[in-house]
Coordinates of C-alpha atoms and ligand atoms in Angstrom, one line a residue:
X7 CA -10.0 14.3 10.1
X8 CA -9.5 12.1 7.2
X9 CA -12.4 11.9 4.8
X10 CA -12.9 8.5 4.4
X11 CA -12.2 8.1 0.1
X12 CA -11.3 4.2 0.3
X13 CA -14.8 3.3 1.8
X14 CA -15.6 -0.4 0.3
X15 CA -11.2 -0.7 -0.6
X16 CA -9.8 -3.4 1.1
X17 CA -6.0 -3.1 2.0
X18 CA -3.2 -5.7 3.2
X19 CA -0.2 -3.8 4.9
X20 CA 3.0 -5.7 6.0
X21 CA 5.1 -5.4 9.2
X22 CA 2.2 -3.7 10.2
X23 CA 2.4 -4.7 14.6
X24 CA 4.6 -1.5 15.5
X25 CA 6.0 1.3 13.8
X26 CA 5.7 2.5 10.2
X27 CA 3.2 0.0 9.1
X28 CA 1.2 0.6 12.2
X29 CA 0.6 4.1 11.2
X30 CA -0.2 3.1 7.7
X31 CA -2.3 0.6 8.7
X32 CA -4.7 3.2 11.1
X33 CA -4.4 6.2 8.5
X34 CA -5.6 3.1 5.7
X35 CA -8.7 2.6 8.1
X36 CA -9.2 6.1 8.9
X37 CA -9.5 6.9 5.5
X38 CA -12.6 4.2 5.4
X39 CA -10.5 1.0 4.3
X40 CA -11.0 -2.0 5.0
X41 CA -7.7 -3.2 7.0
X42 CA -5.7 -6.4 7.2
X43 CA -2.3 -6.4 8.7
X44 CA 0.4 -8.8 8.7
X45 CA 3.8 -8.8 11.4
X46 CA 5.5 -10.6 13.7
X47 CA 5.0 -10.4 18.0
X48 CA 3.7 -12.0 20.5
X49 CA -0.1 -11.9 21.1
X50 CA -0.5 -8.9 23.2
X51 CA 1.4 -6.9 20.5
X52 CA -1.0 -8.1 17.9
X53 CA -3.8 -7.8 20.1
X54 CA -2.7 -3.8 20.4
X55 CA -1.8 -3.7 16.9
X56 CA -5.8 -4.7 16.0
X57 CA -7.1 -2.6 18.7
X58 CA -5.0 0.2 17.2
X59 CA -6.6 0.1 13.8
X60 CA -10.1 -1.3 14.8
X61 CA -10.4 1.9 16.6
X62 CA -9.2 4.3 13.6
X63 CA -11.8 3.2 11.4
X64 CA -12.3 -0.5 10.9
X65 CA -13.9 -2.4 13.7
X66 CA -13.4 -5.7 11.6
X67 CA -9.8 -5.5 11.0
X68 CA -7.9 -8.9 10.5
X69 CA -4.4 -10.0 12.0
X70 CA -2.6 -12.5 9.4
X71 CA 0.7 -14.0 10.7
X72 CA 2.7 -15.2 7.9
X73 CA 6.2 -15.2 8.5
X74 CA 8.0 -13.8 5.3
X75 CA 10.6 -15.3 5.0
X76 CA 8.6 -18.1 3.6
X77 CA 7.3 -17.9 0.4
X78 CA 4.5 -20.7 0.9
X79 CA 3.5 -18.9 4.0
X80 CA 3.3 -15.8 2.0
X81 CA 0.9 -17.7 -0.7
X82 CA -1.2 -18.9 1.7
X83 CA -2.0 -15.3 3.5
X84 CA -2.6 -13.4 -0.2
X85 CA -5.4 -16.4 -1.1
X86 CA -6.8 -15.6 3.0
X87 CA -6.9 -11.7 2.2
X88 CA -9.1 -12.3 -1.3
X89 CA -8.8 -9.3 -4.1
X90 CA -7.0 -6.2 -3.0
X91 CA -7.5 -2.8 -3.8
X92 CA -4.2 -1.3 -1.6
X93 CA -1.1 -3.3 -0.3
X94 CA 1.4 -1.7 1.5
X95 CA 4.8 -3.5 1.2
X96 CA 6.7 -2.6 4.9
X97 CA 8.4 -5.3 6.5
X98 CA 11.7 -5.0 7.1
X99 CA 14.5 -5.3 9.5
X100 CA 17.4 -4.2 9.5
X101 CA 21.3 -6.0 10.8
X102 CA 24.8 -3.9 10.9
X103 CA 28.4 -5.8 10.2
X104 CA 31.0 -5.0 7.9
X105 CA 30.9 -7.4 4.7
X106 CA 33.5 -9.7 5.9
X107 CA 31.7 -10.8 9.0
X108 CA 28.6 -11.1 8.3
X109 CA 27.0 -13.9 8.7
X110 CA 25.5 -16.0 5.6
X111 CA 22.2 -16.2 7.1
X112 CA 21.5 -12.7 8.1
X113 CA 22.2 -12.0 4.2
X114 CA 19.5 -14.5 3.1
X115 CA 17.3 -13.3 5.7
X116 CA 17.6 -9.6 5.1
X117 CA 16.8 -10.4 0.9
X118 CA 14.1 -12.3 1.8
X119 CA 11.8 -10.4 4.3
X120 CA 12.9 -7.2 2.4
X121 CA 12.8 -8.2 -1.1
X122 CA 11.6 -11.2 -1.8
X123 CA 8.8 -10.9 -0.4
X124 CA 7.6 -7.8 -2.0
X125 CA 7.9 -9.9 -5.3
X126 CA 5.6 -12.6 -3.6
X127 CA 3.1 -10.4 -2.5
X128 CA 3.2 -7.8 -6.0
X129 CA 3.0 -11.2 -7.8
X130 CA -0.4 -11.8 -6.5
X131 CA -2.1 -8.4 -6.5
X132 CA -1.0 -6.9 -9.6
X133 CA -3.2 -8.8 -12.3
X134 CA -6.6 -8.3 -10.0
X135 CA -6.1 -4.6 -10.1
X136 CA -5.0 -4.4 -13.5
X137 CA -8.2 -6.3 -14.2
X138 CA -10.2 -4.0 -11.9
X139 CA -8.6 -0.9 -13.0
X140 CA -7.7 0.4 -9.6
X141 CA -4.8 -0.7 -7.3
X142 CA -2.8 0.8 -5.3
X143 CA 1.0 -0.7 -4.2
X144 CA 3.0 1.3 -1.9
X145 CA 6.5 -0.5 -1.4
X146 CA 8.2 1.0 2.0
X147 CA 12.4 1.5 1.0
X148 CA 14.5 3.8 2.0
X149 CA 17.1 6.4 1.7
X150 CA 19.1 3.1 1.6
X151 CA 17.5 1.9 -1.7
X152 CA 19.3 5.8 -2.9
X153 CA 22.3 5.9 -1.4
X154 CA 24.7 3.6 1.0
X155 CA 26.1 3.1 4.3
X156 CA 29.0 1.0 5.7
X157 CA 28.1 -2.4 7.4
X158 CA 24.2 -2.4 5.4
X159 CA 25.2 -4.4 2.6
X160 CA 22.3 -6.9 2.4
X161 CA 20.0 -3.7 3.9
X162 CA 21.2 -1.8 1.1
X163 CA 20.8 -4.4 -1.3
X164 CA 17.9 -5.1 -0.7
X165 CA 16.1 -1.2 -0.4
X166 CA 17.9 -1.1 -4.0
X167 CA 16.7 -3.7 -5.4
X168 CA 13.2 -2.9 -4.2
X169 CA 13.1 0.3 -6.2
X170 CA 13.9 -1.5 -9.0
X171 CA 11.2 -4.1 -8.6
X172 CA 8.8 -1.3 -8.2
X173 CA 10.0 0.6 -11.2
X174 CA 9.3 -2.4 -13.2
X175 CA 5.9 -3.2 -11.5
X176 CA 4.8 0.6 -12.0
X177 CA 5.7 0.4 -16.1
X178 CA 4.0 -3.1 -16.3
X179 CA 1.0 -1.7 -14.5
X180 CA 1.0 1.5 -15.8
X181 CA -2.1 1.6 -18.6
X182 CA -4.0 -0.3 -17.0
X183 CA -7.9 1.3 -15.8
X184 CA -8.3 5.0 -16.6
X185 CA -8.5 8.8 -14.6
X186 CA -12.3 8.0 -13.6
X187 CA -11.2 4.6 -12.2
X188 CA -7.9 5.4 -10.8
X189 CA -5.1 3.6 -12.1
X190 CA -2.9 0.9 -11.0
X191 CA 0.1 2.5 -9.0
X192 CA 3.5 1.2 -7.7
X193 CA 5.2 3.3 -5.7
X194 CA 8.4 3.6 -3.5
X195 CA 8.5 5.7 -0.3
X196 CA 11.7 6.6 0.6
X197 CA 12.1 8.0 4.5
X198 CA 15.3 8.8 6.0
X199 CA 15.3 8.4 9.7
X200 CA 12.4 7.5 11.3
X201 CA 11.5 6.8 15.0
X202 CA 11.0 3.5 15.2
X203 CA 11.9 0.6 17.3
X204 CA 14.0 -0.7 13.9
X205 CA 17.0 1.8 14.4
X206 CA 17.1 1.6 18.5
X207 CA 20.3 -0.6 18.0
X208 CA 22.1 2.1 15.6
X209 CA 20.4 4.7 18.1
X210 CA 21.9 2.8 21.0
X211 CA 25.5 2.1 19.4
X212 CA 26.0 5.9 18.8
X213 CA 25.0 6.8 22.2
X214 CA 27.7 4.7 23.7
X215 CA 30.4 6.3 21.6
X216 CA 28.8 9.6 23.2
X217 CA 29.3 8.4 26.5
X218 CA 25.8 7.3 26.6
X219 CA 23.9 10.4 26.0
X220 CA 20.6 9.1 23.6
X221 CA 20.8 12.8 22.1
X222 CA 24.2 12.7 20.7
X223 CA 24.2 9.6 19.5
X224 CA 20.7 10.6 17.9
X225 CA 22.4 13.6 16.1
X226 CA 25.4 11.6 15.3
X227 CA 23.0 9.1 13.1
X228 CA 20.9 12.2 11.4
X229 CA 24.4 14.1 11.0
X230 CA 25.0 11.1 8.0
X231 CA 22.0 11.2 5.9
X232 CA 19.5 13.9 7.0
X233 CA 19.9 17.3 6.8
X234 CA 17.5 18.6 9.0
X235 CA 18.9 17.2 11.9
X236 CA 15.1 15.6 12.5
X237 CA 14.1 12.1 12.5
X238 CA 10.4 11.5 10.8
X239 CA 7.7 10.3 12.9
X240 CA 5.6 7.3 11.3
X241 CA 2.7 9.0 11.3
X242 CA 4.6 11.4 8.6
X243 CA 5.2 8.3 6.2
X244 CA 1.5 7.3 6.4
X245 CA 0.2 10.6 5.2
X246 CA 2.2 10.4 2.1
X247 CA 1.8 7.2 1.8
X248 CA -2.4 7.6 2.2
X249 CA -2.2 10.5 -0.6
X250 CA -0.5 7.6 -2.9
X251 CA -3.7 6.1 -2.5
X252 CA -6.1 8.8 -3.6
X253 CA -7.7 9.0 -7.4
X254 CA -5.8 12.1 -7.9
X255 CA -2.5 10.1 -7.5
X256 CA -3.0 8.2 -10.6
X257 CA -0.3 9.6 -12.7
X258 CA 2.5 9.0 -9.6
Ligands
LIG329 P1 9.7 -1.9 13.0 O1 10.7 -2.8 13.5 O2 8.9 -1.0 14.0 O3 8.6 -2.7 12.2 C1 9.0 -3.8 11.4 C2 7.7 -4.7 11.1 O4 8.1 -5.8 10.3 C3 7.1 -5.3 12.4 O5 5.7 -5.3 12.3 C4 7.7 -6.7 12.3 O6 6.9 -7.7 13.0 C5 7.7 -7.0 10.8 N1 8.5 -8.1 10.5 C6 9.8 -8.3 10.7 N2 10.2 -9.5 10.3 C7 9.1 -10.1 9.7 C8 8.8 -11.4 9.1 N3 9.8 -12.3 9.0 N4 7.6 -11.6 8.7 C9 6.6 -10.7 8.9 N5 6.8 -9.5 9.4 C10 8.0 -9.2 9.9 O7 10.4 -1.0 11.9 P2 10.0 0.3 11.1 O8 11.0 1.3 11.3 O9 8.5 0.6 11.3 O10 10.2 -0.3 9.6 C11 9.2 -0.4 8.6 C12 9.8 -0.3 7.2 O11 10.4 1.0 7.1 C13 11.0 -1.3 7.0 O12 10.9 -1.8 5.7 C14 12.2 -0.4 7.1 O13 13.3 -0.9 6.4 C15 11.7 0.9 6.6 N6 12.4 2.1 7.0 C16 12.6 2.4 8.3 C17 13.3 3.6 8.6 C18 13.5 4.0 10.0 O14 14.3 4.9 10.2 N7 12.8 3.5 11.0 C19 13.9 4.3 7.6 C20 13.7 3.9 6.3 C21 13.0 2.8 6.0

């Protein structure tokens, strides 16, 4: 069991009503944090989602339903969720076409949820917990923001230019607080594969050109990118991304 080291922290994760940031959101609360989560579905999805974290450690875990895509929408939820010790940047979707059909808006969308919005949401946490001495940002890219793929372009572009952002936010926030009082972090996680509802479609696509079997077209998409032939579970991403969070993780 985790011991709960972010008692009295309160935390804001993103995308947080299925997958990745669902995990993150529960190990967040396990650890003794105090837990908002932001995503899209419909209300028995959110419902889970709450019921999910509420019973990993915080009974009074809040729902916030901003849309990302729009900055004003993004404003308004960061003034709702007051000072934050932890935000976990982990929206994102995902859309596969080569660059010469795709379509306009899928590009702006893409930026948006999976970039933009990270600048939105840094914008207003940073200066609080440089102020405060501790803070913790956790920006959720991918082996996309590393390395590329064919028909990812605005994908790609945007996990790239998320490491970036975060490079910049982690020098800017660097010196700020001290070893006792933990530092202000930014950090990028980087997973390969993970089960998640967010690569069904690639998962699917393969498995057609396998003559429909799931597990061929499963070790089709790992043969790419990951070389132990294993996709992560989410619950694998959360425990690195909790560590990110402890005092001893200041220097990261
Ligand atoms: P997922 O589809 O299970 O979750 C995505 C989350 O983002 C959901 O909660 C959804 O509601 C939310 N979201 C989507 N559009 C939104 C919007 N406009 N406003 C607010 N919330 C919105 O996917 P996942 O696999 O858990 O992905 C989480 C993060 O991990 C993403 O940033 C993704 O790019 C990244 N990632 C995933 C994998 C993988 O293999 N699954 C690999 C590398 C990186």
């Amino acid at each position: 069991m985790t011991d709960r080291f972010l008692e009295g922290r309160r935390a804001l994760v993103t995308g947080a009503t299925s997958g990745i940031g669902l995990a993150v959101a529960r190990a967040l609360a396990a650890a003794g944090a105090h837990v908002q989560i932001n995503g899209l579905g419909d209300a028995g999805q959110v419902e889970a989602a709450l019921a999910a974290v509420r019973a990993a450690g915080d009974p009074g875990a809040l729902h916030h339903g901003a849309d990302l895509r729009d900055p004003a929408a993004i404003r308004a939820m960061m003034a709702l969720a007051g000072p934050l010790d932890v935000l976990v940047n982990n929206a994102g979707v995902q859309f596969t076409a080569p660059l010469g059909s795709l379509p306009d808006e899928r590009w702006d969308q893409i930026l948006a949820i999976n970039l933009s919005a990270c600048f939105h949401t840094l914008k207003a946490v940073l200066p609080g917990m440089q102020a405060r001495g501790f803070g913790r940002v956790v920006n959720i890219a991918s082996v996309h923001g590393l390395v590329a793929s064919v028909a990812k372009a605005p994908y790609v572009a945007a996990k790239h230019g998320l490491v970036g952002l975060s490079k910049v936010a982690a020098l800017e926030a660097a010196a700020a607080g001290s070893r006792e009082s933990g530092g202000v972090t930014v950090n990028c996680v980087c997973p390969g594969w993970v089960e998640t509802a967010l690569i069904e479609p690639q998962i699917a696509a393969r498995a057609a050109q396998a003559g429909g079997d799931r597990e061929a077209g499963i070790r089709a998409l790992l043969a790419e990118k990951q070389p132990s032939g294993r996709m992560a579970l989410p619950e694998e991403i959360a425990a690195l991304v909790l560590f990110l969070c402890r005092r001893a993780a200041h220097n990261i």
